[in-house]
Amino acid sequence: MPKPSRLRAVAVTTSAVLLCSAPMACSDDGSGGGDLSAQKLDWKDCPAPSTAEGGGDTPSPLPHGGTWQCATMKAPLDWSKPKGDTIGIALIRARASGPKSERIGSLVFNFGGPGGSGVSTLPSFGQDYAALRTRYDLVSFDPRGVGRSAPVKCEDDQQLDVYFQQDATPDDARERTDYVDGTKEFNAACEKNSAKVLPHVRTTDAARDMDLMRQVLGDDKLYYFGISYGTELGGVYAHLFPKKVGRAVFDAVVDPTQDAEQSSLGQAKGFQLALDNFAEDCTSKTTRCPIGDTAQDVKNRIATLLKDLDGKPIPGIFPRRLTQTAATNGIAQALYSKDFWQYLTEGLAQAYQGDGRILLALSDSLNGRNENGEYSNIAAANVAINCADDKARYGPGFVQRKLPEFRSASPLFGDFLAWSMVSCTGWAVPGAADHPDVSAPGAAPILVVGNTGDPATPYEGAKKMVDSLGRGVGVELTYKGQGHGAYDSKNKCVQSAVNGYLLDGRLPKAGTVCS
């Protein structure tokens, strides 16, 4: 699953502000698209993912036959000027595998970020969604500003190496100045290289693109599967186009009631909970835990490692070294999935011996860096979307006042997530709102799946999303598990509930619990 360059951004807030100033911008029901809704997509075999999408090989053929096809949809650069300049939105699809008579339509996926490439991600999960493909074309896309869709460009690979090596938990005045200056330099590069697109990458813009996509794909309703930030995007879509919502699932749910500060604090608590669960799991097994004798011992040793790295980084992936920031980043990446806990155990054991390669590789994964030293544009897109959405602008003085609260929430991640709040310092575009409006009276039911052990989008956000969507819209399902998201945990109860709704329209009873 795509991950953000700063952990805060997984569960950011957004705007639901909409201006319909031109005749073709909005019809009576709020749907958009104008003349572009009649365009025909030219589907072709997919090329290899671009560097901005993360690179790699062309998508492998689907199990049991079928190939991935790609196309580009034209969308207005500025939705208030729908007859003005256009941008290309990159799409990918796999045609439904079942009989045409049983096909429902297209199921559109957004995997989160914000800033993750759906075009490069969907093929990785093709086999996981085989059941859904029996009645849907599986479709995903690079949201505007991401991958091949008018990508935001900021710093180059060499500059990003320096950017991600900076101390993101400054301890004194000089370190604070260096950190804020590094943030300002990154943001200035975004303005220099992407000024035209920066005002138009808000979540409301992406939601309008999805409604245009719905029309171009030939569906009366939007069938949707949103994960992480994708739940926020889906909620904003439901608010703007309630009558166009078909069957939809939100998994790993963003709390839409929080502003950026509250979201950061919630993530501090979420990642601390995940770390607690990891430490407990390692030390409760019959075989000896190689990184500590008790759960508290594991956490104490990690804290000591990070403190030592602050003053003396260790060798990582030559010629780079493992810094305190990179180690924190790498630990966080491994906490996104229980499948990664084994790598975290091995990486910590190696780091205690002076070898930082595994933790640095995990950090690189979170930051979108491949083994060739090339970065996807997830860091750039992530900041651009967050800062266009989030109204708040936090300075170093504000962060310093908040540090005790963040440290109380997480001794390990508190400083890191508190200081990430300065990421919009000096941003060229004003933020739109404190938090998104996802109220969607009259929308079809949306299945909202919360995971009790989710570090990035804490479980409490699921109920807040249900309440915010409005009476009769959100239907909550709880998964008692670990990691970010529920469906891809392979839990049969969760998958049965999700598949039952998307394929047959059968909603589980509200409050159903899977474990």
Coordinates of C-alpha atoms in Angstrom, one line a residue:
M1 CA 0.0 0.0 0.0
P2 CA 1.4 3.4 -0.9
K3 CA 2.7 5.3 2.1
P4 CA 3.3 9.0 2.7
S5 CA 6.5 10.8 3.1
R6 CA 5.4 12.1 6.5
L7 CA 3.3 9.7 8.6
R8 CA 0.8 12.5 9.4
A9 CA -0.4 12.5 5.8
V10 CA -2.0 9.1 5.8
A11 CA -5.0 10.5 7.7
V12 CA -5.0 14.2 6.8
T13 CA -8.0 16.4 6.5
T14 CA -9.4 18.0 3.4
S15 CA -11.7 20.5 1.9
A16 CA -15.2 20.0 0.7
V17 CA -15.4 23.6 -0.6
L18 CA -16.9 23.7 -4.1
L19 CA -17.2 26.7 -6.3
C20 CA -19.4 26.3 -9.4
S21 CA -18.8 29.5 -11.3
A22 CA -19.0 28.3 -14.9
P23 CA -22.1 26.9 -16.7
M24 CA -20.5 23.5 -17.4
A25 CA -18.9 23.1 -14.0
C26 CA -22.0 21.8 -12.2
S27 CA -25.3 20.5 -13.3
D28 CA -28.4 20.7 -11.1
D29 CA -27.4 17.5 -9.2
G30 CA -23.8 18.7 -8.7
S31 CA -22.3 16.3 -11.3
G32 CA -19.5 17.6 -13.5
G33 CA -17.7 16.8 -16.6
G34 CA -19.3 18.9 -19.3
D35 CA -18.3 18.0 -22.9
L36 CA -15.6 15.7 -21.5
S37 CA -18.1 13.2 -20.3
A38 CA -18.6 12.0 -23.9
Q39 CA -14.9 11.2 -24.4
K40 CA -13.9 7.7 -25.5
L41 CA -11.0 6.0 -23.7
D42 CA -8.4 4.4 -25.8
W43 CA -7.5 1.2 -23.8
K44 CA -4.1 -0.3 -24.6
D45 CA -1.6 -2.7 -23.1
C46 CA 0.0 -1.0 -20.1
P47 CA 3.6 0.2 -20.2
A48 CA 6.0 -0.2 -17.4
P49 CA 5.2 2.2 -14.5
S50 CA 7.0 5.5 -14.8
T51 CA 9.6 6.7 -12.3
A52 CA 6.9 8.9 -10.8
E53 CA 4.7 5.9 -10.3
G54 CA 7.5 4.0 -8.6
G55 CA 9.0 2.2 -11.6
G56 CA 9.2 -1.5 -12.1
D57 CA 8.1 -4.0 -14.7
T58 CA 4.9 -4.0 -16.8
P59 CA 2.0 -5.6 -15.0
S60 CA 2.0 -9.4 -15.1
P61 CA -1.0 -11.2 -16.7
L62 CA -3.9 -11.9 -14.4
P63 CA -4.4 -15.3 -12.9
H64 CA -6.8 -17.5 -15.0
G65 CA -6.4 -15.2 -18.0
G66 CA -6.8 -11.5 -18.7
T67 CA -4.5 -8.6 -19.1
W68 CA -4.2 -5.1 -17.7
Q69 CA -5.1 -2.3 -19.9
C70 CA -4.3 1.4 -19.5
A71 CA -5.8 4.6 -20.8
T72 CA -5.8 8.4 -20.2
M73 CA -8.9 10.4 -19.4
K74 CA -9.0 14.1 -20.0
A75 CA -10.2 16.2 -17.1
P76 CA -10.3 20.0 -16.5
L77 CA -7.2 21.4 -14.8
D78 CA -9.4 23.9 -13.0
W79 CA -12.9 22.5 -12.3
S80 CA -14.3 26.1 -12.1
K81 CA -13.2 26.5 -15.8
P82 CA -14.3 23.1 -17.3
K83 CA -13.7 24.4 -20.9
G84 CA -10.2 25.6 -20.1
D85 CA -6.9 23.6 -20.0
T86 CA -7.1 19.9 -19.5
I87 CA -4.8 17.3 -17.8
G88 CA -4.6 13.6 -18.3
I89 CA -5.7 11.2 -15.6
A90 CA -4.0 7.8 -16.0
L91 CA -6.3 4.8 -15.6
I92 CA -5.8 1.0 -15.4
R93 CA -8.3 -1.7 -15.6
A94 CA -8.9 -5.5 -15.7
R95 CA -12.0 -6.6 -17.4
A96 CA -14.6 -8.6 -15.5
S97 CA -13.9 -12.3 -15.6
G98 CA -17.5 -13.6 -15.3
P99 CA -20.4 -13.6 -17.8
K100 CA -21.3 -10.3 -19.3
S101 CA -24.9 -10.8 -18.1
E102 CA -23.7 -10.7 -14.5
R103 CA -21.4 -7.7 -14.8
I104 CA -22.3 -4.9 -12.5
G105 CA -20.0 -2.2 -13.7
S106 CA -16.5 -0.8 -12.9
L107 CA -15.2 -1.0 -9.3
V108 CA -12.9 2.0 -8.8
F109 CA -10.1 1.7 -6.2
N110 CA -8.1 4.3 -4.4
F111 CA -5.3 2.9 -2.2
G112 CA -4.5 6.0 -0.2
G113 CA -1.5 8.2 0.5
P114 CA -2.5 10.8 -0.6
G115 CA 0.0 10.5 -3.4
G116 CA -0.1 6.7 -4.1
S117 CA -0.3 5.6 -7.7
G118 CA -3.3 3.4 -8.3
V119 CA -2.0 2.4 -11.7
S120 CA 1.1 0.8 -10.2
T121 CA -0.7 -0.6 -7.1
L122 CA -3.8 -2.3 -8.4
P123 CA -1.9 -5.0 -10.3
S124 CA 0.0 -6.0 -7.1
F125 CA -3.4 -6.9 -5.6
G126 CA -5.0 -8.4 -8.7
Q127 CA -5.2 -11.9 -7.2
D128 CA -6.6 -10.6 -3.9
Y129 CA -9.6 -9.1 -5.8
A130 CA -10.3 -12.1 -8.0
A131 CA -13.7 -12.6 -6.4
L132 CA -14.7 -9.0 -7.0
R133 CA -13.5 -9.2 -10.6
T134 CA -16.1 -11.9 -11.4
R135 CA -18.7 -9.1 -11.6
Y136 CA -16.7 -5.9 -12.0
D137 CA -14.1 -4.4 -14.2
L138 CA -11.3 -3.6 -11.6
V139 CA -10.3 0.1 -12.2
S140 CA -7.8 2.4 -10.5
F141 CA -6.1 5.6 -11.4
D142 CA -3.3 8.1 -10.5
P143 CA -5.1 11.0 -8.9
R144 CA -4.2 14.4 -10.2
G145 CA -0.7 15.4 -9.1
V146 CA 0.3 11.8 -8.8
G147 CA 2.3 9.4 -11.1
R148 CA 1.3 10.0 -14.7
S149 CA -1.6 12.4 -13.9
A150 CA 0.0 15.9 -14.1
P151 CA 2.6 14.9 -11.4
V152 CA 3.8 17.4 -8.9
K153 CA 7.5 17.8 -9.1
C154 CA 9.6 19.2 -6.3
E155 CA 13.2 18.2 -5.6
D156 CA 15.4 15.8 -7.7
D157 CA 16.7 12.5 -6.4
Q158 CA 19.9 13.8 -5.0
Q159 CA 18.1 16.6 -3.2
L160 CA 15.6 14.2 -1.8
D161 CA 18.4 12.0 -0.4
V162 CA 19.5 15.1 1.6
Y163 CA 15.9 16.0 2.5
F164 CA 15.2 12.6 4.0
Q165 CA 18.5 12.5 5.9
Q166 CA 17.7 15.7 7.7
D167 CA 17.0 15.5 11.5
A168 CA 13.2 15.4 11.7
T169 CA 13.2 15.5 15.5
P170 CA 15.3 18.7 16.2
D171 CA 16.7 19.1 19.8
D172 CA 18.1 22.6 19.8
A173 CA 17.7 25.9 18.0
R174 CA 20.2 25.2 15.3
E175 CA 18.6 21.8 14.5
R176 CA 15.1 23.5 14.5
T177 CA 16.3 26.2 12.1
D178 CA 17.9 23.6 9.8
Y179 CA 14.7 21.4 9.8
V180 CA 12.4 24.3 9.0
D181 CA 14.8 25.7 6.3
G182 CA 14.9 22.2 4.7
T183 CA 11.1 22.2 4.6
K184 CA 10.9 25.6 3.1
E185 CA 13.5 24.7 0.4
F186 CA 11.5 21.6 -0.5
N187 CA 8.2 23.6 -0.7
A188 CA 9.9 26.3 -2.7
A189 CA 11.0 23.7 -5.2
C190 CA 7.4 22.5 -5.5
E191 CA 6.3 26.0 -6.3
K192 CA 9.1 26.5 -8.8
N193 CA 8.5 23.2 -10.7
S194 CA 4.8 22.8 -10.3
A195 CA 3.1 26.2 -9.8
K196 CA 0.4 25.5 -12.4
V197 CA -1.0 22.4 -10.9
L198 CA -0.6 23.1 -7.1
P199 CA -3.9 25.0 -6.7
H200 CA -5.8 22.1 -8.3
V201 CA -4.9 19.0 -6.4
R202 CA -7.4 19.2 -3.6
T203 CA -9.4 16.2 -2.7
T204 CA -12.5 17.9 -4.0
D205 CA -10.8 18.1 -7.4
A206 CA -10.0 14.3 -7.3
A207 CA -13.6 13.6 -6.3
R208 CA -14.9 15.5 -9.4
D209 CA -12.4 13.5 -11.5
M210 CA -13.9 10.3 -10.1
D211 CA -17.4 11.5 -11.1
L212 CA -16.2 12.3 -14.6
M213 CA -14.6 8.8 -14.6
R214 CA -17.9 7.2 -13.6
Q215 CA -19.6 8.8 -16.6
V216 CA -16.8 8.0 -19.1
L217 CA -16.8 4.4 -17.9
G218 CA -20.5 4.2 -18.6
D219 CA -21.8 3.7 -15.0
D220 CA -24.9 5.4 -13.6
K221 CA -23.5 5.0 -10.1
L222 CA -19.9 5.0 -8.7
Y223 CA -18.9 1.6 -7.3
Y224 CA -16.0 2.3 -5.1
F225 CA -13.4 0.7 -2.8
G226 CA -11.4 3.2 -0.8
I227 CA -8.5 2.4 1.5
S228 CA -6.8 4.8 4.0
Y229 CA -6.9 8.3 2.5
G230 CA -9.1 6.7 -0.2
T231 CA -11.9 6.6 2.5
E232 CA -11.6 10.4 2.8
L233 CA -11.7 10.8 -0.9
G234 CA -14.8 8.5 -1.0
G235 CA -16.4 10.5 1.8
V236 CA -15.9 13.8 -0.1
Y237 CA -17.3 12.2 -3.2
A238 CA -20.4 11.0 -1.3
H239 CA -20.9 14.5 0.0
L240 CA -20.6 16.1 -3.4
F241 CA -22.5 13.5 -5.3
P242 CA -24.8 11.6 -2.9
K243 CA -27.2 10.4 -5.5
K244 CA -24.4 8.9 -7.6
V245 CA -23.0 6.6 -4.8
G246 CA -23.4 2.9 -5.7
R247 CA -22.1 0.1 -3.5
A248 CA -19.0 1.5 -1.7
V249 CA -16.6 0.2 0.9
F250 CA -14.3 2.3 3.1
D251 CA -11.4 0.3 4.7
A252 CA -8.7 1.7 7.1
V253 CA -10.9 4.7 7.8
V254 CA -9.7 8.3 8.1
D255 CA -11.4 10.3 10.9
P256 CA -13.1 13.2 9.0
T257 CA -13.7 15.2 12.1
Q258 CA -10.1 15.9 12.9
D259 CA -7.9 18.8 11.8
A260 CA -4.3 18.2 10.9
E261 CA -3.0 18.5 14.5
Q262 CA -5.6 16.1 15.9
S263 CA -4.8 13.7 13.0
S264 CA -1.1 13.8 13.9
L265 CA -1.8 13.2 17.6
G266 CA -4.1 10.3 16.7
Q267 CA -1.4 8.7 14.6
A268 CA 1.1 9.1 17.4
K269 CA -1.3 7.0 19.6
G270 CA -1.9 4.6 16.8
F271 CA 1.7 3.9 16.0
Q272 CA 2.5 3.6 19.7
L273 CA -0.3 1.0 20.0
A274 CA 1.1 -0.9 17.1
L275 CA 4.6 -0.8 18.6
D276 CA 3.2 -2.1 21.9
N277 CA 1.5 -5.0 20.1
F278 CA 4.7 -5.8 18.1
A279 CA 6.8 -5.9 21.3
E280 CA 4.2 -8.0 23.1
D281 CA 4.0 -10.4 20.2
C282 CA 7.8 -10.9 19.9
T283 CA 8.3 -11.6 23.6
S284 CA 5.2 -13.8 24.0
K285 CA 6.3 -16.5 21.6
T286 CA 7.9 -19.8 22.7
T287 CA 11.1 -19.0 20.9
R288 CA 13.3 -16.3 22.4
C289 CA 12.7 -12.7 21.1
P290 CA 16.1 -11.5 19.8
I291 CA 15.4 -7.9 20.5
G292 CA 14.4 -7.9 24.2
D293 CA 13.3 -10.1 27.1
T294 CA 10.1 -8.3 27.8
A295 CA 7.8 -6.0 25.8
Q296 CA 9.1 -3.0 27.8
D297 CA 12.6 -4.1 27.3
V298 CA 12.0 -4.2 23.5
K299 CA 10.7 -0.6 23.6
N300 CA 13.5 0.6 25.9
R301 CA 16.2 -0.9 23.6
I302 CA 14.5 0.8 20.6
A303 CA 14.5 4.1 22.4
T304 CA 18.2 3.7 23.2
L305 CA 19.0 2.8 19.6
L306 CA 17.3 6.0 18.3
K307 CA 19.0 8.1 20.9
D308 CA 22.4 6.8 19.9
L309 CA 21.6 7.3 16.2
D310 CA 20.8 10.9 16.8
G311 CA 24.5 11.5 17.6
K312 CA 26.1 8.8 15.6
P313 CA 24.4 7.2 12.6
I314 CA 25.5 3.7 11.6
P315 CA 26.3 2.3 8.1
G316 CA 23.2 1.7 6.1
I317 CA 22.9 1.1 2.4
F318 CA 26.3 2.4 1.0
P319 CA 27.1 5.2 0.9
R320 CA 24.2 6.3 3.1
R321 CA 24.0 5.9 6.8
L322 CA 21.1 5.0 9.1
T323 CA 20.1 8.2 10.9
Q324 CA 17.6 8.5 13.8
T325 CA 15.0 9.9 11.4
A326 CA 15.5 7.0 8.9
A327 CA 15.3 4.4 11.6
T328 CA 12.1 5.9 13.0
N329 CA 10.7 6.0 9.5
G330 CA 11.7 2.4 8.9
I331 CA 10.1 1.2 12.2
A332 CA 6.9 2.9 11.2
Q333 CA 6.9 1.3 7.8
A334 CA 7.1 -2.1 9.3
L335 CA 4.2 -1.4 11.6
Y336 CA 1.8 -0.9 8.7
S337 CA 1.5 -4.7 8.3
K338 CA 1.9 -7.6 10.7
D339 CA 3.6 -9.4 7.7
F340 CA 6.5 -6.9 8.1
W341 CA 7.0 -7.6 11.8
Q342 CA 9.6 -10.3 11.1
Y343 CA 11.6 -7.8 9.0
L344 CA 11.4 -5.2 11.8
T345 CA 12.7 -7.8 14.3
E346 CA 15.6 -8.7 12.0
G347 CA 16.3 -5.1 11.2
L348 CA 16.5 -4.1 14.8
A349 CA 18.7 -7.1 15.7
Q350 CA 21.1 -6.0 12.9
A351 CA 21.0 -2.4 13.9
Y352 CA 22.0 -3.3 17.4
Q353 CA 25.1 -4.9 15.8
G354 CA 25.9 -1.7 13.8
D355 CA 24.2 -2.7 10.5
G356 CA 21.4 -0.4 9.4
R357 CA 20.6 -1.8 6.0
I358 CA 17.2 -3.4 6.7
L359 CA 15.8 -0.4 8.6
L360 CA 17.1 2.0 5.9
A361 CA 15.4 -0.2 3.2
L362 CA 12.1 0.0 5.1
S363 CA 12.5 3.8 5.3
D364 CA 13.2 4.0 1.6
S365 CA 10.0 2.1 0.9
L366 CA 8.0 4.6 2.9
N367 CA 9.6 7.5 1.1
G368 CA 9.1 6.0 -2.4
R369 CA 12.9 5.4 -3.1
N370 CA 13.8 2.4 -5.2
E371 CA 17.1 0.5 -5.1
N372 CA 18.4 2.6 -8.0
G373 CA 18.1 5.7 -5.9
E374 CA 15.1 7.0 -7.9
Y375 CA 12.1 8.4 -6.1
S376 CA 8.5 8.2 -7.1
N377 CA 6.6 11.5 -6.7
I378 CA 4.7 10.3 -3.6
A379 CA 6.5 12.7 -1.4
A380 CA 5.8 15.7 -3.6
A381 CA 2.2 14.7 -4.3
N382 CA 1.6 13.9 -0.6
V383 CA 2.7 17.3 0.6
A384 CA 0.9 19.1 -2.3
I385 CA -2.4 17.5 -1.6
N386 CA -2.2 17.8 2.1
C387 CA -1.2 21.5 2.0
A388 CA -3.9 22.3 -0.5
D389 CA -6.5 20.6 1.7
D390 CA -5.4 21.6 5.2
K391 CA -6.1 25.2 6.3
A392 CA -3.8 25.1 9.3
R393 CA -0.2 26.3 9.1
Y394 CA 1.9 25.4 12.1
G395 CA 5.1 27.0 13.1
P396 CA 8.0 25.7 15.2
G397 CA 6.7 27.6 18.3
F398 CA 3.4 25.8 18.1
V399 CA 5.1 22.5 17.8
Q400 CA 7.3 23.1 20.8
R401 CA 4.3 23.9 22.9
K402 CA 2.6 20.6 21.8
L403 CA 5.6 18.3 22.3
P404 CA 4.7 17.2 25.8
E405 CA 1.2 16.1 24.6
F406 CA 2.7 14.2 21.7
R407 CA 5.4 12.6 23.8
S408 CA 2.7 11.4 26.2
A409 CA 0.8 9.9 23.3
S410 CA 4.0 8.2 22.0
P411 CA 7.5 8.2 23.6
L412 CA 8.9 6.9 20.3
F413 CA 6.9 8.6 17.6
G414 CA 5.7 11.7 19.4
D415 CA 8.5 14.2 18.4
F416 CA 8.6 12.8 14.9
L417 CA 4.8 13.3 14.3
A418 CA 4.7 16.7 16.1
W419 CA 7.5 18.2 14.0
S420 CA 5.9 16.8 10.8
M421 CA 3.2 19.4 11.3
V422 CA 5.4 22.1 9.9
S423 CA 5.4 20.5 6.5
C424 CA 3.2 23.2 5.0
T425 CA 5.4 26.1 6.1
G426 CA 5.7 28.6 3.3
W427 CA 3.4 26.6 1.0
A428 CA 2.4 28.5 -2.1
V429 CA -1.4 27.7 -2.0
P430 CA -3.7 28.4 0.9
G431 CA -5.3 25.4 2.6
A432 CA -9.0 25.0 2.0
A433 CA -10.6 23.8 5.2
D434 CA -9.9 22.5 8.8
H435 CA -11.4 19.1 7.9
P436 CA -13.5 17.5 5.1
D437 CA -17.3 17.6 4.9
V438 CA -18.4 14.0 4.2
S439 CA -22.1 14.4 5.2
A440 CA -24.0 12.5 2.5
P441 CA -27.8 12.4 3.2
G442 CA -29.6 10.4 0.7
A443 CA -26.5 8.3 -0.4
A444 CA -26.7 4.6 -0.7
P445 CA -25.2 2.6 2.2
I446 CA -21.5 2.6 2.6
L447 CA -19.7 -0.3 4.4
V448 CA -17.1 1.3 6.8
V449 CA -14.5 -1.2 8.0
G450 CA -12.4 -0.3 11.1
N451 CA -9.3 -2.2 12.3
T452 CA -8.7 -2.1 16.1
G453 CA -4.9 -2.4 15.6
D454 CA -4.5 0.1 12.7
P455 CA -1.6 2.4 13.4
A456 CA -2.1 4.9 10.6
T457 CA -5.9 5.4 10.7
P458 CA -6.8 4.5 14.3
Y459 CA -10.0 2.5 14.9
E460 CA -12.0 5.3 16.4
G461 CA -12.1 7.0 13.0
A462 CA -14.5 4.4 11.6
K463 CA -17.3 5.4 14.0
K464 CA -16.6 9.1 13.4
M465 CA -16.9 8.4 9.6
V466 CA -20.2 6.6 10.1
D467 CA -21.6 9.4 12.2
S468 CA -20.4 12.0 9.8
L469 CA -21.8 10.3 6.7
G470 CA -25.2 10.6 8.3
R471 CA -28.1 8.4 9.4
G472 CA -28.7 5.4 7.2
V473 CA -25.5 5.8 5.2
G474 CA -22.5 4.4 7.1
V475 CA -22.6 0.8 8.3
E476 CA -19.7 -0.1 10.6
L477 CA -17.9 -3.4 10.6
T478 CA -15.1 -4.0 13.1
Y479 CA -12.0 -6.1 12.5
K480 CA -10.0 -7.1 15.6
G481 CA -6.6 -7.3 14.0
Q482 CA -3.3 -5.7 13.3
G483 CA -1.9 -3.6 10.5
H484 CA -3.2 -0.9 8.2
G485 CA -6.5 -2.1 6.7
A486 CA -8.7 -5.2 7.0
Y487 CA -9.6 -6.7 3.6
D488 CA -6.1 -7.5 2.6
S489 CA -5.4 -9.2 5.9
K490 CA -7.1 -12.2 4.3
N491 CA -9.5 -12.4 7.2
K492 CA -12.4 -14.6 5.9
C493 CA -15.1 -12.8 7.9
V494 CA -14.1 -9.4 6.6
Q495 CA -13.7 -10.6 3.0
S496 CA -17.1 -12.4 3.1
A497 CA -18.8 -9.2 4.4
V498 CA -17.2 -6.9 1.8
N499 CA -17.7 -9.3 -1.1
G500 CA -21.3 -10.0 -0.1
Y501 CA -22.1 -6.3 -0.3
L502 CA -20.1 -5.4 -3.4
L503 CA -21.2 -8.5 -5.4
D504 CA -24.7 -9.2 -4.1
G505 CA -25.8 -6.1 -2.2
R506 CA -26.0 -7.9 1.1
L507 CA -25.0 -5.6 4.0
P508 CA -23.7 -7.1 7.2
K509 CA -25.6 -6.0 10.3
A510 CA -24.3 -2.7 11.7
G511 CA -21.8 -3.4 14.5
T512 CA -20.7 -6.8 13.2
V513 CA -17.3 -7.8 14.6
C514 CA -14.7 -10.0 12.8
S515 CA -11.7 -11.4 14.6

